[in-house]
CSV table of C-alpha atoms in Angstrom, one decimal:
chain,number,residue,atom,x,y,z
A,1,UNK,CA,0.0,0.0,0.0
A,2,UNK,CA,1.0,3.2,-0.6
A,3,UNK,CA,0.9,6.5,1.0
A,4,UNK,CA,0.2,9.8,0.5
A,5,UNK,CA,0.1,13.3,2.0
A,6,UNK,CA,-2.6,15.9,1.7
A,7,UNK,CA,-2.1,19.6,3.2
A,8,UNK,CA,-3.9,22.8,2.1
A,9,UNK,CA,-1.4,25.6,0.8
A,10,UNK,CA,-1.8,27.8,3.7
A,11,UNK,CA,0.5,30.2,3.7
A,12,UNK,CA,3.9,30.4,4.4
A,13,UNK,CA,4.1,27.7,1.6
A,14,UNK,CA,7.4,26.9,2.8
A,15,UNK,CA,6.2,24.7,6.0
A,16,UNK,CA,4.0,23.0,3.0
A,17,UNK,CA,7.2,22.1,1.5
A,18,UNK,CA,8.6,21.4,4.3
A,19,UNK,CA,5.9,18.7,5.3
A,20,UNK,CA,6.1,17.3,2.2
A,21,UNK,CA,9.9,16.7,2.3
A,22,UNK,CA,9.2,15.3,6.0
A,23,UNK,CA,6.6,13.0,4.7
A,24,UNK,CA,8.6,11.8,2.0
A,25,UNK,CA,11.5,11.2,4.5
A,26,UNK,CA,9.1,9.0,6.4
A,27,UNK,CA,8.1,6.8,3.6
A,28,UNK,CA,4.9,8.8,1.7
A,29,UNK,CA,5.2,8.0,-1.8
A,30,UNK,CA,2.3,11.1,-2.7
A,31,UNK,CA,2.3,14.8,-1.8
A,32,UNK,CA,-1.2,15.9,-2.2
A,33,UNK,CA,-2.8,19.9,-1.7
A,34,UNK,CA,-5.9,21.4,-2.1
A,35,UNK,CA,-7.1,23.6,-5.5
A,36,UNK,CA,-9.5,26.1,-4.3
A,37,UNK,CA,-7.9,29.4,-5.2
A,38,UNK,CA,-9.5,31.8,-3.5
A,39,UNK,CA,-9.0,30.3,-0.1
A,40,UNK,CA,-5.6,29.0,-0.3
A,41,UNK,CA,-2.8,30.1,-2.2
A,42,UNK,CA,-2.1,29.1,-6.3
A,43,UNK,CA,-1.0,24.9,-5.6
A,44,UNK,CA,1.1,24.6,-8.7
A,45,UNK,CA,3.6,27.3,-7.6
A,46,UNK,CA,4.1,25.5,-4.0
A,47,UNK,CA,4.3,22.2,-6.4
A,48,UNK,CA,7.1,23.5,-8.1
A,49,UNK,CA,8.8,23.8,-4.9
A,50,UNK,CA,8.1,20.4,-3.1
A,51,UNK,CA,9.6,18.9,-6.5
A,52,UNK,CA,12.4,20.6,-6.1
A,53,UNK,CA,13.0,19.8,-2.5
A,54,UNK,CA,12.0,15.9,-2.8
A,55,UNK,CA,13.9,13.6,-4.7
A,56,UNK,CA,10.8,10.9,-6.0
A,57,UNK,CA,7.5,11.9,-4.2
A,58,UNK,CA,5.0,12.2,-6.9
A,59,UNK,CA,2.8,15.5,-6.5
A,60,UNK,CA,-0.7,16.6,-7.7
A,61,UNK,CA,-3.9,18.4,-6.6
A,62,UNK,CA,-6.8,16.9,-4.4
A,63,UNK,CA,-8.1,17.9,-6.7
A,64,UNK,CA,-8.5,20.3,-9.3
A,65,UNK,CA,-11.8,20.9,-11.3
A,66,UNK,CA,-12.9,21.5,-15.1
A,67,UNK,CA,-13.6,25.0,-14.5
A,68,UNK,CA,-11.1,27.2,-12.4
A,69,UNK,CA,-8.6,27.0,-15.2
A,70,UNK,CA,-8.8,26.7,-19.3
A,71,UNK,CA,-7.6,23.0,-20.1
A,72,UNK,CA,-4.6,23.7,-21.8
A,73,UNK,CA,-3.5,25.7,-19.5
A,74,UNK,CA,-3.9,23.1,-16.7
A,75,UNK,CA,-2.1,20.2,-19.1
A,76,UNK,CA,0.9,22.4,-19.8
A,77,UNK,CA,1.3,23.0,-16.3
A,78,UNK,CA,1.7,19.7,-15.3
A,79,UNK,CA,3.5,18.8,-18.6
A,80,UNK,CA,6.1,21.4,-17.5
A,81,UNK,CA,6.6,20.2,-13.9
A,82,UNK,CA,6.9,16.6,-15.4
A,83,UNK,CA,9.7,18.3,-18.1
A,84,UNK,CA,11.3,20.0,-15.1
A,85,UNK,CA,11.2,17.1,-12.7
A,86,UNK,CA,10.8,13.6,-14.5
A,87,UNK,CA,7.2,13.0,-14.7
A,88,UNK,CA,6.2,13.4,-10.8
A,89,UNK,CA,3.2,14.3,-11.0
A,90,UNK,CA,-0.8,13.1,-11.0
A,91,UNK,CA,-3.7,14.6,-11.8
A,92,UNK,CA,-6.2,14.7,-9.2
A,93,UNK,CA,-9.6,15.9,-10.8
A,94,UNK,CA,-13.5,16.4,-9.5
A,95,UNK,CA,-16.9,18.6,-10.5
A,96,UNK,CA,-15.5,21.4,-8.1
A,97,UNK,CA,-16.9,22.2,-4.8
A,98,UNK,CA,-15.1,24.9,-3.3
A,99,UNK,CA,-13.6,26.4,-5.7
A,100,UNK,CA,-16.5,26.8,-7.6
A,101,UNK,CA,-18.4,27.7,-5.2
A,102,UNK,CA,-16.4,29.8,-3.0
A,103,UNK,CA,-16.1,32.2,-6.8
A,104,UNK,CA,-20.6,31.8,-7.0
A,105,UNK,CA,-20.3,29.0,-9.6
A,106,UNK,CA,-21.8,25.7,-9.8
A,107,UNK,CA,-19.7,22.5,-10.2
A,108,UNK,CA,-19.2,21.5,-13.4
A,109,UNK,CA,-20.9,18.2,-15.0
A,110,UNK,CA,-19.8,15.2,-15.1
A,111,UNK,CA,-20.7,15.1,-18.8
A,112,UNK,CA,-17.5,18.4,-19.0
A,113,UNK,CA,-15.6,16.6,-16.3
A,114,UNK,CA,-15.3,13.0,-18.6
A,115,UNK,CA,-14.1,14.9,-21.5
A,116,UNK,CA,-11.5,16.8,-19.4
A,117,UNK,CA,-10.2,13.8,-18.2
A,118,UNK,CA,-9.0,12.8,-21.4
A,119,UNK,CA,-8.1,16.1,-22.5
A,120,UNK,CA,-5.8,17.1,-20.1
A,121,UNK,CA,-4.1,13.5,-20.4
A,122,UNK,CA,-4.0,13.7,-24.0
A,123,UNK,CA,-2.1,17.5,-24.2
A,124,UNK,CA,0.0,16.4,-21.1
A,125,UNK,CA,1.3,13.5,-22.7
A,126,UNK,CA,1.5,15.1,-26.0
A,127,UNK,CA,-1.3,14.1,-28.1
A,128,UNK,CA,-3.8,16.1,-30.4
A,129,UNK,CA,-7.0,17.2,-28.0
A,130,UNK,CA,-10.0,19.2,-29.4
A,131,UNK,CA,-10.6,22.0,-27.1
A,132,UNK,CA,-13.9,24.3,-27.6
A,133,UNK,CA,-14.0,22.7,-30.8
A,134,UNK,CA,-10.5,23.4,-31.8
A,135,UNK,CA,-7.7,20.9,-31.9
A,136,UNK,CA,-4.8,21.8,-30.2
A,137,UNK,CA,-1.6,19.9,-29.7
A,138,UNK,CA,1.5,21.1,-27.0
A,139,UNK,CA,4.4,20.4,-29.3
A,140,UNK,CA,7.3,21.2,-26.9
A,141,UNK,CA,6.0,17.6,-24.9
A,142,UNK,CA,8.5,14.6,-25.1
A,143,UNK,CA,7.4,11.8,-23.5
A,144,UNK,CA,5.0,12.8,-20.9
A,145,UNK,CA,3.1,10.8,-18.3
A,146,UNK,CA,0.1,12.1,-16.7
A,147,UNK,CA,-2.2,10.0,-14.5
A,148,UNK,CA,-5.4,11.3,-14.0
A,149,UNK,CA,-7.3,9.9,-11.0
A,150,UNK,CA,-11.1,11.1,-10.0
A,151,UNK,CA,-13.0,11.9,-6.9
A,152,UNK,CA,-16.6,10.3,-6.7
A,153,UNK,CA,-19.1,9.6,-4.6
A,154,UNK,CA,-22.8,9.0,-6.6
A,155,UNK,CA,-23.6,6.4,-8.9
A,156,UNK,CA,-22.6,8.0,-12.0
A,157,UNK,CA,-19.6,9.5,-10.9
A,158,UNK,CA,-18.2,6.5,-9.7
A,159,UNK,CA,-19.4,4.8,-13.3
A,160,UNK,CA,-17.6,7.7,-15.0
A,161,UNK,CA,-14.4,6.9,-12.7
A,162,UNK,CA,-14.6,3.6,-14.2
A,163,UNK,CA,-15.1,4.1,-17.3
A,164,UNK,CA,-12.2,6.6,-17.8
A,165,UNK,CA,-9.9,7.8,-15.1
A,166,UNK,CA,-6.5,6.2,-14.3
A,167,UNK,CA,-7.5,6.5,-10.7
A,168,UNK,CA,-11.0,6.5,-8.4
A,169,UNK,CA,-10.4,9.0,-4.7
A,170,UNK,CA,-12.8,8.4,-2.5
A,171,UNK,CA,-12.6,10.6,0.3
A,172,UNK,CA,-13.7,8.4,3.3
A,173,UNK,CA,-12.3,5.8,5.0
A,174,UNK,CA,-15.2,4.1,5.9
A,175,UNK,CA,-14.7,0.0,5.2
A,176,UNK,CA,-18.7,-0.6,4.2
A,177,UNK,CA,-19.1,2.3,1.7
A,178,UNK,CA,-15.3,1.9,0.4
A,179,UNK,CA,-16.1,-1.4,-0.4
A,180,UNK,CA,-19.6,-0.5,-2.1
A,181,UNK,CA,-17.7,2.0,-4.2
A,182,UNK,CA,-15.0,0.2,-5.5
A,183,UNK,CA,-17.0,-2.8,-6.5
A,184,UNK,CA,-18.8,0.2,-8.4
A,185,UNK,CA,-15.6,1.4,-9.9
A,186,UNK,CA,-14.4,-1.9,-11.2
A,187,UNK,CA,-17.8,-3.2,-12.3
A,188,UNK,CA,-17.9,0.1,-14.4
A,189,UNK,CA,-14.4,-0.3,-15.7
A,190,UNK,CA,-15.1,-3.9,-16.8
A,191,UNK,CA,-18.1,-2.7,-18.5
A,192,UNK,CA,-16.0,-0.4,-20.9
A,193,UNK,CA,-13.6,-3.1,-21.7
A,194,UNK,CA,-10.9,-1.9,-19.3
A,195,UNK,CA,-8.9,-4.1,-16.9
A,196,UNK,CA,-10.7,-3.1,-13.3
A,197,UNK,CA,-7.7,-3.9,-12.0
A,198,UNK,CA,-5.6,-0.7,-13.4
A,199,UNK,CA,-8.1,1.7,-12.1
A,200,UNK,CA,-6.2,3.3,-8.6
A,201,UNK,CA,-7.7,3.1,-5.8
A,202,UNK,CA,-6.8,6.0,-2.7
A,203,UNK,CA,-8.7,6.5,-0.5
A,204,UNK,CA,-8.2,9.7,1.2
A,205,UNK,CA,-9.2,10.7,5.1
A,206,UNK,CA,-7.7,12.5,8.0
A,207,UNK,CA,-5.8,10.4,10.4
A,208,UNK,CA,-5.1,11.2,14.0
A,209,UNK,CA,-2.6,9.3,16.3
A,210,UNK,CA,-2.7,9.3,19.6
A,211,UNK,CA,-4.8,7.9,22.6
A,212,UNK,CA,-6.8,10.8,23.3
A,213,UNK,CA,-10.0,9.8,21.5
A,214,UNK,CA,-12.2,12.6,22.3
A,215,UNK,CA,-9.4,15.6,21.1
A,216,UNK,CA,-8.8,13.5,17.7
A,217,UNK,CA,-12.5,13.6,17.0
A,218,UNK,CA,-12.9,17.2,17.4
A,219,UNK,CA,-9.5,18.0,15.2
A,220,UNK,CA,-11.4,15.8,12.1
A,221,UNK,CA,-14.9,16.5,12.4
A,222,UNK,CA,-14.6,19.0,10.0
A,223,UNK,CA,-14.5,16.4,8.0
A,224,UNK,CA,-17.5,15.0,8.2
A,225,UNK,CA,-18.6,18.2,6.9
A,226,UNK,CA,-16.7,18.8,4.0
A,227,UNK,CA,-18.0,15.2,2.9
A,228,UNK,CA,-21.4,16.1,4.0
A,229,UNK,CA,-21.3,18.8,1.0
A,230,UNK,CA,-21.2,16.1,-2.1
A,231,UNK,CA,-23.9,13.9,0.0
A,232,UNK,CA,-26.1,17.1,0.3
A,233,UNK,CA,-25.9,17.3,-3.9
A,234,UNK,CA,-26.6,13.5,-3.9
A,235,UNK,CA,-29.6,13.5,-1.5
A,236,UNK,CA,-30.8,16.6,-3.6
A,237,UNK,CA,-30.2,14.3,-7.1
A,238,UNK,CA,-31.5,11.0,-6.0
A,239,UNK,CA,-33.8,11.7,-2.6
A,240,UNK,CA,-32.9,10.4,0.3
A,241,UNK,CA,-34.2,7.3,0.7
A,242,UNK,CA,-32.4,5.4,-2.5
A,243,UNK,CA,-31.5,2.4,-3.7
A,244,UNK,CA,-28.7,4.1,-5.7
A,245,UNK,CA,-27.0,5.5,-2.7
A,246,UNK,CA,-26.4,3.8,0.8
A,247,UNK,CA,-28.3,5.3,3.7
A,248,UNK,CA,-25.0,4.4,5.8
A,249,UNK,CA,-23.5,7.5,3.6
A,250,UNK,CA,-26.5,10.1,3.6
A,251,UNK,CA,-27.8,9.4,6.6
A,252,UNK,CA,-25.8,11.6,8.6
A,253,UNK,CA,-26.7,14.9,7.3
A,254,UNK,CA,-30.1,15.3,8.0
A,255,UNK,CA,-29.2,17.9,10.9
A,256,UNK,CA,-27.0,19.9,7.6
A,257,UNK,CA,-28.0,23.6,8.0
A,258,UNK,CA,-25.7,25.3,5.0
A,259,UNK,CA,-21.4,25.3,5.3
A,260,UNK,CA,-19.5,28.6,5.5
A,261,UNK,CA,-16.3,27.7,3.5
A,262,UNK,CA,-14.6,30.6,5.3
A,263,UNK,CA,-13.5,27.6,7.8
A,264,UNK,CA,-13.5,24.9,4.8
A,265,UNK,CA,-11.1,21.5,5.9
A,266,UNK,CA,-10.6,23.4,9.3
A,267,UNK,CA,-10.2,21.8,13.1
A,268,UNK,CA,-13.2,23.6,14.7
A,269,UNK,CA,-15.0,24.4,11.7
A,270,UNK,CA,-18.2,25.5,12.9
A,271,UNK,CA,-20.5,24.4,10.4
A,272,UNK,CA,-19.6,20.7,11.3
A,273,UNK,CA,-21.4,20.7,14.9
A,274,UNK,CA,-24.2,18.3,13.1
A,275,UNK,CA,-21.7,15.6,12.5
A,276,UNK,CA,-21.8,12.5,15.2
A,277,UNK,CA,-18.9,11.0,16.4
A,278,UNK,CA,-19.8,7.9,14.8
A,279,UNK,CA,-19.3,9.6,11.7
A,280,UNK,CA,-15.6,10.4,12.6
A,281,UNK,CA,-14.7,7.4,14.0
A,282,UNK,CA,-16.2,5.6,10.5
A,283,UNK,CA,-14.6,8.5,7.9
A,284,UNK,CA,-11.3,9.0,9.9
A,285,UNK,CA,-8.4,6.8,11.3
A,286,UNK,CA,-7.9,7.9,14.7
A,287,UNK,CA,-6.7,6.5,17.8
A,288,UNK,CA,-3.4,4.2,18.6
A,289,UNK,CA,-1.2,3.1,16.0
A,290,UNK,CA,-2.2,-0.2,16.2
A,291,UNK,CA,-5.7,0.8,15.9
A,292,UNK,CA,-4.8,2.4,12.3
A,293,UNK,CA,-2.6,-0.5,10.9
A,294,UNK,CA,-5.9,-2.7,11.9
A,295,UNK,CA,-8.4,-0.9,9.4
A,296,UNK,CA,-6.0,0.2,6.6
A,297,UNK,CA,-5.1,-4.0,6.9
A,298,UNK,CA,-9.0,-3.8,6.4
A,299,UNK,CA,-9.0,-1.5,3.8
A,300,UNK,CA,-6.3,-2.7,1.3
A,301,UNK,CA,-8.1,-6.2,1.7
A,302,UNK,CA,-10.9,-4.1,-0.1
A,303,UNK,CA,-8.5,-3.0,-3.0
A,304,UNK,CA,-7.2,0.0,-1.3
A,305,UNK,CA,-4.1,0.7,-3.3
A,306,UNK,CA,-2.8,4.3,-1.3
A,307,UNK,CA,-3.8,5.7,1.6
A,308,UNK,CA,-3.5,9.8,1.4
A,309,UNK,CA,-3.5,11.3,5.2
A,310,UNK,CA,-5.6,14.3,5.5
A,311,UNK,CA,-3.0,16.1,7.9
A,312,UNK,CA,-5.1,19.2,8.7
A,313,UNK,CA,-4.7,19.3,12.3
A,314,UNK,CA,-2.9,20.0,15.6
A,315,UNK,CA,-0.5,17.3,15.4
A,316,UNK,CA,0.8,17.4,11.9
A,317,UNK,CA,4.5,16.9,12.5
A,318,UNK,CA,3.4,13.6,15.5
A,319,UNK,CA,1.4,12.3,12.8
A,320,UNK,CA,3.9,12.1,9.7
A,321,UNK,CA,6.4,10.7,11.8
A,322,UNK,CA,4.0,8.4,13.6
A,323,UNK,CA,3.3,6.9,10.4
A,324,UNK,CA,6.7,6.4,9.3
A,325,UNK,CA,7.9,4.9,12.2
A,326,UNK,CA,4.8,2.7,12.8
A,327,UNK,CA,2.3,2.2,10.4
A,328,UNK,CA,3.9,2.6,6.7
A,329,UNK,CA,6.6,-0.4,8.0
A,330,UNK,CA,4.0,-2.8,9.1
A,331,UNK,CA,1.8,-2.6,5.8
A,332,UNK,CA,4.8,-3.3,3.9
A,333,UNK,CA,4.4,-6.8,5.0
């Protein structure tokens, strides 16, 4: 299994790079940020930077969107990182919630998110792309790489995750529903004729380590409510009693009364008061080492091929180095 690191670009950008070179020192094999830029600085620029200071830690957004940026321009971005530093880097890619949102736009469809997919590959790797109807080409490319992997939740995302992406994110950590989605995933990717098999699989959630149960909870229940935002658009799609979509995922939000993204992926985000601590316990890994080697074990049984620590907490440095000194050796075995 592998693992992965995911920070927001808070300023100054240089302790972002300096977690990242700390993580890759204890054995992450991802460096992952936030894209949302109105409430965190530009990600590629700090990208740029953690290349240069890491040596083979692969590096990419989680995750960008179809909308914040033209696709050529997002493809040649990553095509020259990969020219500058040896093809380190994946896309990350969803519909967009808060930086859409935060900027009074809508997240994009998945229809426009499906054909980005393979229109930022395509450029980034050097192929012909049509673009608004026009086909462009980035000449200067010489063999690029460029996964893309996709964040889903709902039925059709998860089918369209399948059906084209390199990678599936699901941003939970619960067993049940990771288990639910990547039989989705695979079953979709079979469908089209691909191996299910070479579709990724990270699943990404804060982890807290450490015995104090109650203070871990509160650190990552913001959590809960930065998930509860894409289960809001799903209950508002599909209803919410559906056989589409597992009550043990929409259940939770019924108390839901709106999200200020002021506080977005924040320890004591106040719009995440309606989230239970089942909720955390399920979505997050927290507690004793042991008690995190026991359900990523769980986890990687279900297909689980990286695990990307949300690290958006009080205990950033403790946890990085937790991991490498406890929990990244014993899922090597």
């Amino acid at each position: 299994m592998d693992f992965g690191l995911v920070l927001q670009t808070d300023p100054p950008a240089s302790r972002v790079v300096s977690l990242m070179k700390r993580a890759e020192s204890n054995g992450f094999r991802y460096g992952w940020t936030f894209d949302s830029a109105v409430l965190w600085q530009e990600p590629f620029v700090i990208h740029s930077q953690i290349l240069a200071h890491t040596t083979t830690l692969k590096v990419g957004p989680m995750v960008t969107n179809p909308g914040t940026r033209a696709w050529e321009v997002t493809a040649s971005t990553f095509a020259t990182l990969n020219d500058m530093f040896g093809n380190r880097t994946v896309c990350g890619i969803g519909r967009g919630d808060s930086a859409m949102r935060v900027a009074g736009r809508k997240p994009d469809t998945l229809a426009r998110l499906g054909e980005a997919i393979g229109v930022i590959r395509d450029l980034a790797e050097g192929r012909e792309a049509e673009v608004d109807g026009q086909p462009l080409r980035i000449p200067w490319v010489r063999n690029g790489k460029l996964p893309v992997w996709m964040a889903a939740y709902g039925p059709k995302a998860l089918a369209l995750a399948g059906q084209k992406a390199d990678g599936f994110i699901l941003q939970l950590a619960d067993p049940y529903l990771t288990e639910w989605m990547v039989k989705a995933v695979r079953a979709a990717a079979a469908e089209a004729g691909r191996d299910p098999a070479s579709v990724t699989v990270c699943v990404a959630a804060p982890a807290y380590v450490g015995d104090d149960l109650a203070h871990a909870r509160e650190q990552c229940r913001w959590f809960g409510g930065m998930v509860g935002n894409h289960v809001a658009d799903l209950v508002s799609r599909y209803g919410e009693h559906s056989d589409l979509v597992p009550e043990a995922l929409t259940a939770y939000i019924k108390g839901r009364r709106g999200y200020d993204y002021s506080h977005h992926g924040r320890a004591g985000n106040p719009s995440t008061d309606f989230v239970p601590d089942e909720i955390v316990d399920r979505f997050c890994l927290l507690g004793p080492a042991e008690a995190h080697i026991e359900k990523l074990r769980a986890l990687r049984e279900l297909g689980v091929d990286q695990f990307a620590v949300y690290d958006m907490h009080d205990a950033q440095e403790t946890t990085i180095d937790a991991y490498g000194a406890q929990i990244i050796p014993a899922l090597d075995i």
